[in-house]
Coordinates of C-alpha atoms and ligand atoms in Angstrom, one line a residue:
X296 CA 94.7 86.9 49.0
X297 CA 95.2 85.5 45.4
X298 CA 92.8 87.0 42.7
X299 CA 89.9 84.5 42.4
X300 CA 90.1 85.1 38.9
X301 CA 93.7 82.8 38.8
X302 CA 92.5 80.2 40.5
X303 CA 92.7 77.0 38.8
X304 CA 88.9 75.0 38.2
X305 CA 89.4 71.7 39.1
X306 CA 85.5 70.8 39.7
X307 CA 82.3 71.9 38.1
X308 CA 81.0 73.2 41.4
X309 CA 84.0 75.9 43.6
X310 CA 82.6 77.1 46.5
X311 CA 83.6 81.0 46.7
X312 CA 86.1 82.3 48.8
X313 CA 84.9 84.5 51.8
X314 CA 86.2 87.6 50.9
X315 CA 86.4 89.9 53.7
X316 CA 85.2 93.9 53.0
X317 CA 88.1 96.1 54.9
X318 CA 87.2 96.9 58.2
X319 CA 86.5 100.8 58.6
X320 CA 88.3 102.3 61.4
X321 CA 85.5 103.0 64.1
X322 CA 84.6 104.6 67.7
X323 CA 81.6 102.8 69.4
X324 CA 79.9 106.4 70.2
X325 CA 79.5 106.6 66.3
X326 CA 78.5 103.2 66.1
X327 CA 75.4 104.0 64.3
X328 CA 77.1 105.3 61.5
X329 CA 78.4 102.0 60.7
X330 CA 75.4 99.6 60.7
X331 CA 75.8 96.7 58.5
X332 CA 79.4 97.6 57.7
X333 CA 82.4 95.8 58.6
X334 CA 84.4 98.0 61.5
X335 CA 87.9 97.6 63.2
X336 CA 87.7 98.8 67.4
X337 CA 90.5 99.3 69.0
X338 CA 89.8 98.9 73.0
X339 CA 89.9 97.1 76.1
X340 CA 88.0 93.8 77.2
X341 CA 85.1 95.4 79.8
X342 CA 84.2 92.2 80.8
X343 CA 83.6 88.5 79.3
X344 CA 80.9 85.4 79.1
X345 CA 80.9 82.5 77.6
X346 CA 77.9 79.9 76.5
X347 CA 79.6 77.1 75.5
X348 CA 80.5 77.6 71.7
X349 CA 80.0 81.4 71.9
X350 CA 81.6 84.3 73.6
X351 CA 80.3 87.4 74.4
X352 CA 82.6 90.3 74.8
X353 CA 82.2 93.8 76.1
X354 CA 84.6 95.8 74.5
X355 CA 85.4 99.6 75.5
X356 CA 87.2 101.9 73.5
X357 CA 86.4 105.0 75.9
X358 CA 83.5 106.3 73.9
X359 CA 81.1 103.7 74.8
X360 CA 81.0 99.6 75.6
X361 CA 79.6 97.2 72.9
X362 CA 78.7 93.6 73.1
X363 CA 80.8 91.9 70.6
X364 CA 80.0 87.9 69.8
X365 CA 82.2 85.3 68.7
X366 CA 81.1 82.5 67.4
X367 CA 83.8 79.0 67.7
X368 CA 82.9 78.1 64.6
X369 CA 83.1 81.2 62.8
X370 CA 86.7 81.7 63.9
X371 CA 88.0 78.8 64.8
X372 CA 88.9 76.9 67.5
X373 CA 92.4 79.0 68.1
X374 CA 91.3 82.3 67.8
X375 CA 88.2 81.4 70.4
X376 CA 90.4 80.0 72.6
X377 CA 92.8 83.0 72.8
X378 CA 89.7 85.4 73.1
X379 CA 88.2 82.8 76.4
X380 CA 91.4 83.3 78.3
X381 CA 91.7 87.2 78.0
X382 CA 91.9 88.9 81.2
X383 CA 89.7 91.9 82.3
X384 CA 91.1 94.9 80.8
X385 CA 92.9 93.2 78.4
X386 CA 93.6 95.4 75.2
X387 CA 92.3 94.4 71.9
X388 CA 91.8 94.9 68.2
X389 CA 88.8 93.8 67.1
X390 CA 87.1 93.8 63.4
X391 CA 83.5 92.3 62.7
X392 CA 80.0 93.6 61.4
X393 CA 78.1 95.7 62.6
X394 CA 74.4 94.9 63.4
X395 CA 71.0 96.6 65.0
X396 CA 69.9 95.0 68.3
X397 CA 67.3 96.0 70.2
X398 CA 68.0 94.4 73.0
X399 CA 71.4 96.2 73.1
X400 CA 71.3 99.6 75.6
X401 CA 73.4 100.9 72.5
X402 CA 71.1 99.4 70.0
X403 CA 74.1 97.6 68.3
X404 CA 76.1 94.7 68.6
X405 CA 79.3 93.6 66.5
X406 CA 79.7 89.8 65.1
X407 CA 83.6 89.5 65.5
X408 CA 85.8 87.6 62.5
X409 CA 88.7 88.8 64.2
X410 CA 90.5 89.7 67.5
X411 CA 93.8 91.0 67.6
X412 CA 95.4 90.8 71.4
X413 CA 97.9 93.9 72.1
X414 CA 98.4 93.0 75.6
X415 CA 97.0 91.1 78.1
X416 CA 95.9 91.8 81.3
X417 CA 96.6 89.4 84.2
X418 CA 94.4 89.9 88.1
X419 CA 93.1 93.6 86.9
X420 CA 92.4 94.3 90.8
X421 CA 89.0 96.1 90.3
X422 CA 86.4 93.5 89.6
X423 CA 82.4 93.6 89.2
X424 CA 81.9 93.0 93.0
X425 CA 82.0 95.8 95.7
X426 CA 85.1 97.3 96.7
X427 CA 85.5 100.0 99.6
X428 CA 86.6 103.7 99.3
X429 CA 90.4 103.6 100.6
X430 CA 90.5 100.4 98.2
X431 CA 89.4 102.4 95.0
X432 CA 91.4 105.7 95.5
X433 CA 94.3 104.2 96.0
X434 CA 93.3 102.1 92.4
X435 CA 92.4 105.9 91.0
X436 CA 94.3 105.4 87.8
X437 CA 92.6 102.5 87.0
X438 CA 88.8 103.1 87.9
X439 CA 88.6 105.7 85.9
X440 CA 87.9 103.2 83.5
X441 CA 84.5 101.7 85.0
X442 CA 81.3 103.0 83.6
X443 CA 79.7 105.1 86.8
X444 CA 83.6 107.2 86.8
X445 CA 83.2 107.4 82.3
X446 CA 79.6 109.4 83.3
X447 CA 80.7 111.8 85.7
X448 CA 83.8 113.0 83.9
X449 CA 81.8 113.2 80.9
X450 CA 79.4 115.8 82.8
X451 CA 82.4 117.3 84.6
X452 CA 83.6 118.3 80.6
X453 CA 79.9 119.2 79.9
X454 CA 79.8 121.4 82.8
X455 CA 83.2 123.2 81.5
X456 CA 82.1 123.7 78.1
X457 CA 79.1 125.0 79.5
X458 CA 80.4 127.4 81.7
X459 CA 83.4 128.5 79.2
X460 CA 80.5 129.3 76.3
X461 CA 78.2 131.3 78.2
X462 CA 81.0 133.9 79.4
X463 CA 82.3 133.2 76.1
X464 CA 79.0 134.4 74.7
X465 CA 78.3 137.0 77.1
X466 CA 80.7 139.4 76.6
X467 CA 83.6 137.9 78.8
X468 CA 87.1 137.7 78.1
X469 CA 89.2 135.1 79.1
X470 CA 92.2 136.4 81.2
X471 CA 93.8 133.3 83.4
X472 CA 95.0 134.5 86.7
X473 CA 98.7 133.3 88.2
X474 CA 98.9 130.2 90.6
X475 CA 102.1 131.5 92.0
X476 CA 101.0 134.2 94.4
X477 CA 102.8 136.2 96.5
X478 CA 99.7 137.0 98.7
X479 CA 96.7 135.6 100.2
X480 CA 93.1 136.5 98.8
X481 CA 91.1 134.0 100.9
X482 CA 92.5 134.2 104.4
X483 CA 95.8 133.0 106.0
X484 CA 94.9 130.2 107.4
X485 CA 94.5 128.0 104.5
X486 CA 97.9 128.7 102.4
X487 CA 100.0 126.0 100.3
X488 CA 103.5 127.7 100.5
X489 CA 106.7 127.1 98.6
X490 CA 110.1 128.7 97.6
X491 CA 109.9 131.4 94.4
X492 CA 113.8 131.5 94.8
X493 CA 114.9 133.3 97.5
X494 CA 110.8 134.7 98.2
X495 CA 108.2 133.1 99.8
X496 CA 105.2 132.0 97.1
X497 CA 101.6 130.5 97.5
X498 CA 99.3 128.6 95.4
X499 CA 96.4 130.4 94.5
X500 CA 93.2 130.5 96.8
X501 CA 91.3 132.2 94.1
X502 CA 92.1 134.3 91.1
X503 CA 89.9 137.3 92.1
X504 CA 92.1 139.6 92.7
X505 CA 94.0 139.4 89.3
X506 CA 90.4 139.4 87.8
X507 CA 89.5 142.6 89.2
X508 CA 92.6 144.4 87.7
X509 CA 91.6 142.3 84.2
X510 CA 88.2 143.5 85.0
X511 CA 89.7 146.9 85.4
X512 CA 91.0 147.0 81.6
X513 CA 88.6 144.6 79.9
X514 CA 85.1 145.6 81.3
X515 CA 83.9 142.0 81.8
X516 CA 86.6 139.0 82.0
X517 CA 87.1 135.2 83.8
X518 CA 89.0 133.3 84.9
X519 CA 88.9 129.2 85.1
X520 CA 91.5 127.7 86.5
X521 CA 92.6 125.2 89.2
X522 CA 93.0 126.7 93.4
X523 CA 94.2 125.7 96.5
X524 CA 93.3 125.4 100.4
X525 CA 95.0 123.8 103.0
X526 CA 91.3 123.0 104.8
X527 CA 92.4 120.9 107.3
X528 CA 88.6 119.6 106.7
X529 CA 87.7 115.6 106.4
X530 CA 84.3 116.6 104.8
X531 CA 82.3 115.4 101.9
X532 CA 82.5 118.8 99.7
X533 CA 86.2 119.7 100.3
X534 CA 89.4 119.5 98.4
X535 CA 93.0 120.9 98.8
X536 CA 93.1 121.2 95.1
X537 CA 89.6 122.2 92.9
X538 CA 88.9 124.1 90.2
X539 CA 87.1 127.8 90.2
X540 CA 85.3 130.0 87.6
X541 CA 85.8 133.2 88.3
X542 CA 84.2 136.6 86.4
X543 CA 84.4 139.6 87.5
X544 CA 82.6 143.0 86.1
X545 CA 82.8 146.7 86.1
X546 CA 80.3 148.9 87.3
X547 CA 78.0 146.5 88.7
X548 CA 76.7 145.9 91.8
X549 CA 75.3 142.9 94.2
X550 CA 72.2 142.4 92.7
X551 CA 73.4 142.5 89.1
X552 CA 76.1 140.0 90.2
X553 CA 73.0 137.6 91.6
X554 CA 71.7 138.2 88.2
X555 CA 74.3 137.1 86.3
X556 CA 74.5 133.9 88.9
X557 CA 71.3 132.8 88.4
X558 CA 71.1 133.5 84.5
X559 CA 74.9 131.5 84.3
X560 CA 73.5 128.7 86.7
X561 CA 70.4 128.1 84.8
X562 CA 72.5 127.8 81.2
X563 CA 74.8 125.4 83.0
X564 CA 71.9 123.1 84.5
X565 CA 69.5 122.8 81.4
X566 CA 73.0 122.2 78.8
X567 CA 73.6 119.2 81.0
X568 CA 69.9 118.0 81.2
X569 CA 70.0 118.6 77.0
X570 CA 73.4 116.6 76.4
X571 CA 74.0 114.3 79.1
X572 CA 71.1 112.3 79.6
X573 CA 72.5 109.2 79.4
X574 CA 75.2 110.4 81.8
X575 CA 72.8 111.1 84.3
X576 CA 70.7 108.1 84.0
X577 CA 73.9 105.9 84.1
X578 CA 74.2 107.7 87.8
X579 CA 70.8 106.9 88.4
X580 CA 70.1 110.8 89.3
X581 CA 66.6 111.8 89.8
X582 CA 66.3 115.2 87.6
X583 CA 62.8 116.3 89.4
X584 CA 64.9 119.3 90.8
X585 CA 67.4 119.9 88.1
X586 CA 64.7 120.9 85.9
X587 CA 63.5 123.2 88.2
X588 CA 66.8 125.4 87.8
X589 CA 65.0 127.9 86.1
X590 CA 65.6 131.8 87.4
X591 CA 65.0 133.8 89.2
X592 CA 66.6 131.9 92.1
X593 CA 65.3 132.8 96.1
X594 CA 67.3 135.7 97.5
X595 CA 67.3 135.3 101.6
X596 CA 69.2 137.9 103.8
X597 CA 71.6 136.4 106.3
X598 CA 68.7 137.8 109.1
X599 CA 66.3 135.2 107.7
X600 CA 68.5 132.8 107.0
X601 CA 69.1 132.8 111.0
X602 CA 65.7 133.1 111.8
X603 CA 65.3 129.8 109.8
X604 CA 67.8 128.1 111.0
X605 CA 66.7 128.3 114.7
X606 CA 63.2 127.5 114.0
X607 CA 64.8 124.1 113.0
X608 CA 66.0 124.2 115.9
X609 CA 69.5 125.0 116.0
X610 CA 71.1 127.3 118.5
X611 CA 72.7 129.9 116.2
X612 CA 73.7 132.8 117.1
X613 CA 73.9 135.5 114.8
X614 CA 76.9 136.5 113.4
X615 CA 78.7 133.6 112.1
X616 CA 79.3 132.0 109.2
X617 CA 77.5 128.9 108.3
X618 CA 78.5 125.4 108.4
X619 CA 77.8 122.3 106.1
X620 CA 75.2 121.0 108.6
X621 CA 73.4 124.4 108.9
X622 CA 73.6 124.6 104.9
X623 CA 72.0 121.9 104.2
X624 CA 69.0 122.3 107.4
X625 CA 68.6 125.6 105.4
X626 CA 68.5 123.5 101.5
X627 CA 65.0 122.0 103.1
X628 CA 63.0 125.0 102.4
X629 CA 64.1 125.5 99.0
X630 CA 62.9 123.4 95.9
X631 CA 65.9 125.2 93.9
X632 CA 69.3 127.1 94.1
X633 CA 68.9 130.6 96.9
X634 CA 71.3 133.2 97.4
X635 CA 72.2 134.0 101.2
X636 CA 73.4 137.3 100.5
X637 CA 74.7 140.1 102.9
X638 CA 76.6 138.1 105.8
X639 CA 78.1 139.8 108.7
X640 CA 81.2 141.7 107.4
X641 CA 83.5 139.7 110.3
X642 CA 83.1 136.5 109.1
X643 CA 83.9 137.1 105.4
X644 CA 86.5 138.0 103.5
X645 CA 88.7 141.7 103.2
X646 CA 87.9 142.9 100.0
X647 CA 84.0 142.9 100.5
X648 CA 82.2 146.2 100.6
X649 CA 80.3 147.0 102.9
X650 CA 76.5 147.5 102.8
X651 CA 76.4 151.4 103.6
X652 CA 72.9 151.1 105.0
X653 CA 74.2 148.6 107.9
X654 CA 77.7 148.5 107.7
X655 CA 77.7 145.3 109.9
X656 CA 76.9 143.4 106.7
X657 CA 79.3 142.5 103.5
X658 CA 77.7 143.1 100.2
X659 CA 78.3 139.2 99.0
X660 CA 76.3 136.5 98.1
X661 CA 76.7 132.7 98.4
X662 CA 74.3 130.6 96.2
X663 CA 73.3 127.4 97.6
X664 CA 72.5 124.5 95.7
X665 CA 68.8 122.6 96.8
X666 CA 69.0 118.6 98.3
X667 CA 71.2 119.3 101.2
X668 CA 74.2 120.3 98.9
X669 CA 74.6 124.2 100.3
X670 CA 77.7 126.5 98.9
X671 CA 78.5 126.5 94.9
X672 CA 79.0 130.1 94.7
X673 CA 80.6 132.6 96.6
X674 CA 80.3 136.3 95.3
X675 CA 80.6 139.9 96.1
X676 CA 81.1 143.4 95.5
X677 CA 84.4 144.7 95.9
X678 CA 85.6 147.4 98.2
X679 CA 86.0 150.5 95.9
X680 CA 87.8 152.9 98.0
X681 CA 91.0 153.2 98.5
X682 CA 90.9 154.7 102.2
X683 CA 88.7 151.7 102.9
X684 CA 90.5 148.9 101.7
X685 CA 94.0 149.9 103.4
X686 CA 91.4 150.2 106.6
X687 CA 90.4 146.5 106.1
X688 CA 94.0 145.2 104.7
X689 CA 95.5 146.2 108.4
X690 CA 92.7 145.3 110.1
X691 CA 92.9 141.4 108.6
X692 CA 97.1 142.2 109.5
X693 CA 97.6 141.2 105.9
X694 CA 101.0 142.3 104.3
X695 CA 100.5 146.0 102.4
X696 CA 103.5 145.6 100.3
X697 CA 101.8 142.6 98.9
X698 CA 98.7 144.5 98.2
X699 CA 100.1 147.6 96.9
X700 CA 99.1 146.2 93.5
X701 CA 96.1 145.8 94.6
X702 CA 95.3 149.0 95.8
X703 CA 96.5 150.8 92.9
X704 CA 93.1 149.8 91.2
X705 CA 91.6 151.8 94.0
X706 CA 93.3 154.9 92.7
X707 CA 93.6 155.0 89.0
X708 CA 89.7 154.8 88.2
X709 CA 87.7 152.9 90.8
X710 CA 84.6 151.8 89.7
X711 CA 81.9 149.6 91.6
X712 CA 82.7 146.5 90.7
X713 CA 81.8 142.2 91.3
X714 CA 82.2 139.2 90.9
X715 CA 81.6 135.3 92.0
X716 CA 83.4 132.3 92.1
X717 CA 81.9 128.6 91.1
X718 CA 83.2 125.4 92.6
X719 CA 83.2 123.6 89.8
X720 CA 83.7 119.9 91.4
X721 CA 80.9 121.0 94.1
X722 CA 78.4 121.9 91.1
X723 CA 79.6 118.2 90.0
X724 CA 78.5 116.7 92.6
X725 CA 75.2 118.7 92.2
X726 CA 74.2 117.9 88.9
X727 CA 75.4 114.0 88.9
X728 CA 73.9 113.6 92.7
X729 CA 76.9 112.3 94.6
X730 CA 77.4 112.0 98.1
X731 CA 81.2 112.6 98.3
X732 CA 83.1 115.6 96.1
X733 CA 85.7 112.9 95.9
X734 CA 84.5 111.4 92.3
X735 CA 84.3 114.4 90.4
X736 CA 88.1 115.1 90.0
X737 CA 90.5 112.6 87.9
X738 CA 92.6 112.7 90.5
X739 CA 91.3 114.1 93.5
X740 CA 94.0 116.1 95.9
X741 CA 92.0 115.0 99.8
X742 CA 93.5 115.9 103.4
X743 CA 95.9 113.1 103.6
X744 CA 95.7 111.9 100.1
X745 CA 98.2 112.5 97.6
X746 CA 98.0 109.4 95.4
X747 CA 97.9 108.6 92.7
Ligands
LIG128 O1 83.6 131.2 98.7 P1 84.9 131.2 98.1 O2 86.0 131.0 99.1 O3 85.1 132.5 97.2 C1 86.2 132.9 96.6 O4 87.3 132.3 96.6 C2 86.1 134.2 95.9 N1 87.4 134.8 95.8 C3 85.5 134.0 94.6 C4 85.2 135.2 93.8 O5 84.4 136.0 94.2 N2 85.9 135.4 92.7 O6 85.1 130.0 97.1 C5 84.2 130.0 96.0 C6 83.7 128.6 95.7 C7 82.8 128.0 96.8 O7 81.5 128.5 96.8 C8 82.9 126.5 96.6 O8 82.1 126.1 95.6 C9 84.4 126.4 96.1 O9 84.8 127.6 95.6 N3 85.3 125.9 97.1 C10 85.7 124.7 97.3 N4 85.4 123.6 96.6 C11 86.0 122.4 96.9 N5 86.9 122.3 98.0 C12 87.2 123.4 98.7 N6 88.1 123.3 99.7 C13 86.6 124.7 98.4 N7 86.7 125.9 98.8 C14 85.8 126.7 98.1
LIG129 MG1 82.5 130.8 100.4

């Protein structure tokens, strides 16, 4: 633009150029920040409607959705007409002024002065109206963008913070665990295999049994980082692929580890209910219960837990390990999360220690989240003998070269030791109240389902 000052006066009366400020680089989520000023979003056209002369456009820019107006006359006829025939999705630039509206859920809306189209988007297949399951997974990659998918994976990232600060803060140090394996740690039966040159390799189940040799040199560690099951279970709370925090302690036992459960769980609950509000209200969760996640959490003993069970009138006979159905008969009783603890030995993993006044039972835990959502946590103290654990590593017919590791820790300085693992996709589908794990990962890995 010429300096005004050069202009030529060719009449008493010059109307003054419009002048435009420079538009500050902005993200909606610090909209605020910006009121009356003239800002520059860079984004993606949510979703459009016009009323005759005016347009309004919801623009994302993946911290938030804004309603930006254009006004025909304000822009001009080729600029509006451009902006009318964008696509949903489309990606644009746009600059305008910032201003307070109350009627905004944001409390902010933008009048536009200019849109800049980076690419447009023709048939975007995901529109307003309803679309089925099979339809959307297969369209992963692109409803990630919708609004309801923006809250969850918001709280998923709340919840790892959450979790990574209070170990962080407790004490814990952070010692990742492999995801090439030579051995199994949660049973045979549910092992991804693959080549490690000429050896045979798994993907990890869990990362316990590297955390207890961490926890061997470090006191108190975790570990956080993605496992794998081939369940050959079409159910609403399983994945092939989810992620697990694991820590693991010396010299504690099973009730310390349900202390550090409930203490951890509470943290994790009430930093969600204090940052991600909005999330949750997006999700139209009711909070009544989340609030009550306040310790100490219900500590049932697998006997009682039967007895419960059958007076809701399931035939269930003792000893086995309990299903998602039985889980969630059993949430009814319970206004908040409840530890099951000590489950027949049989049914549970090899590296459990037994409880030495009935050896029948394992000294483990599994915390079970209230509203019919059962298992988040499974825990345990760890076999600390050495003659013990070679006892329980035959009797499971698992291989002893594998383990020999692993049984070292038994003889250079046992110590009683625990630890728990959290599902982290099951304890986001908790907290945000879904029906179906399948929403809390990006890009969730289901029996049969690979893609995208
Ligand atoms: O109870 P699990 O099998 O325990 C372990 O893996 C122990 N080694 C943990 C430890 O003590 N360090 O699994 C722990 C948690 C379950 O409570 C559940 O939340 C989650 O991992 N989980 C799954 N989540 C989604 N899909 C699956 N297929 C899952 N299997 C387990
Ligand atoms: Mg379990």
């Amino acid at each position: 633009m010429e300096n005004p000052s050069d202009a030529v006066v060719t009449s008493a009366v010059v109307e003054a150029p419009v002048v435009l400020e420079e538009a500050l680089p902005a993200r909606i989520i610090d909209i605020a920040k910006f009121e009356g000023k003239r800002v520059q979003l860079k984004g993606w056209l949510y979703n459009i409607r016009s009323s005759g002369k005016i347009l309004f456009l919801q623009v994302r820019d993946g911290s938030g959705i804004i309603q930006a107006v254009m006004v025909k006359k304000e822009v001009g006829a080729d600029l509006f007409n451009l902006a009318k025939g964008l696509g949903q999705e489309a990606s644009v630039i746009i600059t305008g002024v910032v201003r307070a509206d109350e009627r905004s859920s944001i409390g902010f809306e933008m009048s536009v002065d200019g849109l800049e189209l980076v690419c447009n988007s023709v048939d975007y297949p995901i529109s307003p109206k309803e679309h089925g399951t099979d339809f959307l997974l297969d369209h992963r990659h692109l409803w990630l963008r919708s609004k309801r998918q923006h809250a969850i994976l918001r709280i998923r990232a709340e919840i790892i913070r959450a979790c990574r600060n209070y170990f962080d803060e407790h004490g814990f140090l952070l010692i990742d665990s492999p995801i090439l394996t030579p051995a199994a740690c949660e049973g045979t039966t549910t092992l991804f295999g693959t080549d490690y040159f000429d050896q045979k390799a798994y993907l990890s189940q869990s990362g316990q049994l590297y955390a207890e040799a961490s926890a061997m040199a470090f006191g108190k560690v975790y570990c956080f980082g993605p496992t794998f099951r081939a369940e050959k279970s079409r159910t609403r709370r399983h994945l092939m692929e989810f992620w697990m925090i694991e820590p693991e302690m010396a010299y504690i036992d099973l009730d310390d580890n349900m202390a550090v459960q409930e203490d951890f769980v509470e943290t994790v609950v009430q930093t969600v209910l204090k940052n991600r509000m909005d999330d949750l209200k997006t999700l139209e969760r009711d909070t009544t219960f989340l609030e009550k996640v306040k310790k100490p959490f219900y500590r049932v003993h697998y006997d009682e837990a039967v007895e419960r069970i059958r007076k809701k009138g399931f035939e269930f006979p003792w000893g086995e390990d309990f299903g998602a159905d039985v889980e969630a008969a059993l949430t009814e009783d319970f206004d908040k999360p409840f530890f099951v603890h000590r489950f027949p030995a049989k049914v549970k993993a090899f590296y459990m220690k037994r409880d030495p006044e009935r050896p029948e039972l394992a000294l483990c835990s599994d915390l079970l989240a209230p509203e019919g959502y059962g298992e988040i946590i499974g825990g345990s103290q760890r076999e600390d003998s050495y003659d013990e654990l070679i006892g329980r590593i035959r009797e499971h017919g698992l291989p002893e070269e594998a383990f020999s590791w692993y049984l070292d820790l038994r003889k250079y300085g046992s110590v009683p030791h625990g630890g728990f693992g959290l599902g982290l996709e099951r304890t986001v589908a908790w907290i945000c109240g879904l029906h179906h794990i399948r929403e809390t990962s990006p890009f969730p890995r289901l029996l049969n389902r690979m893609n995208p």
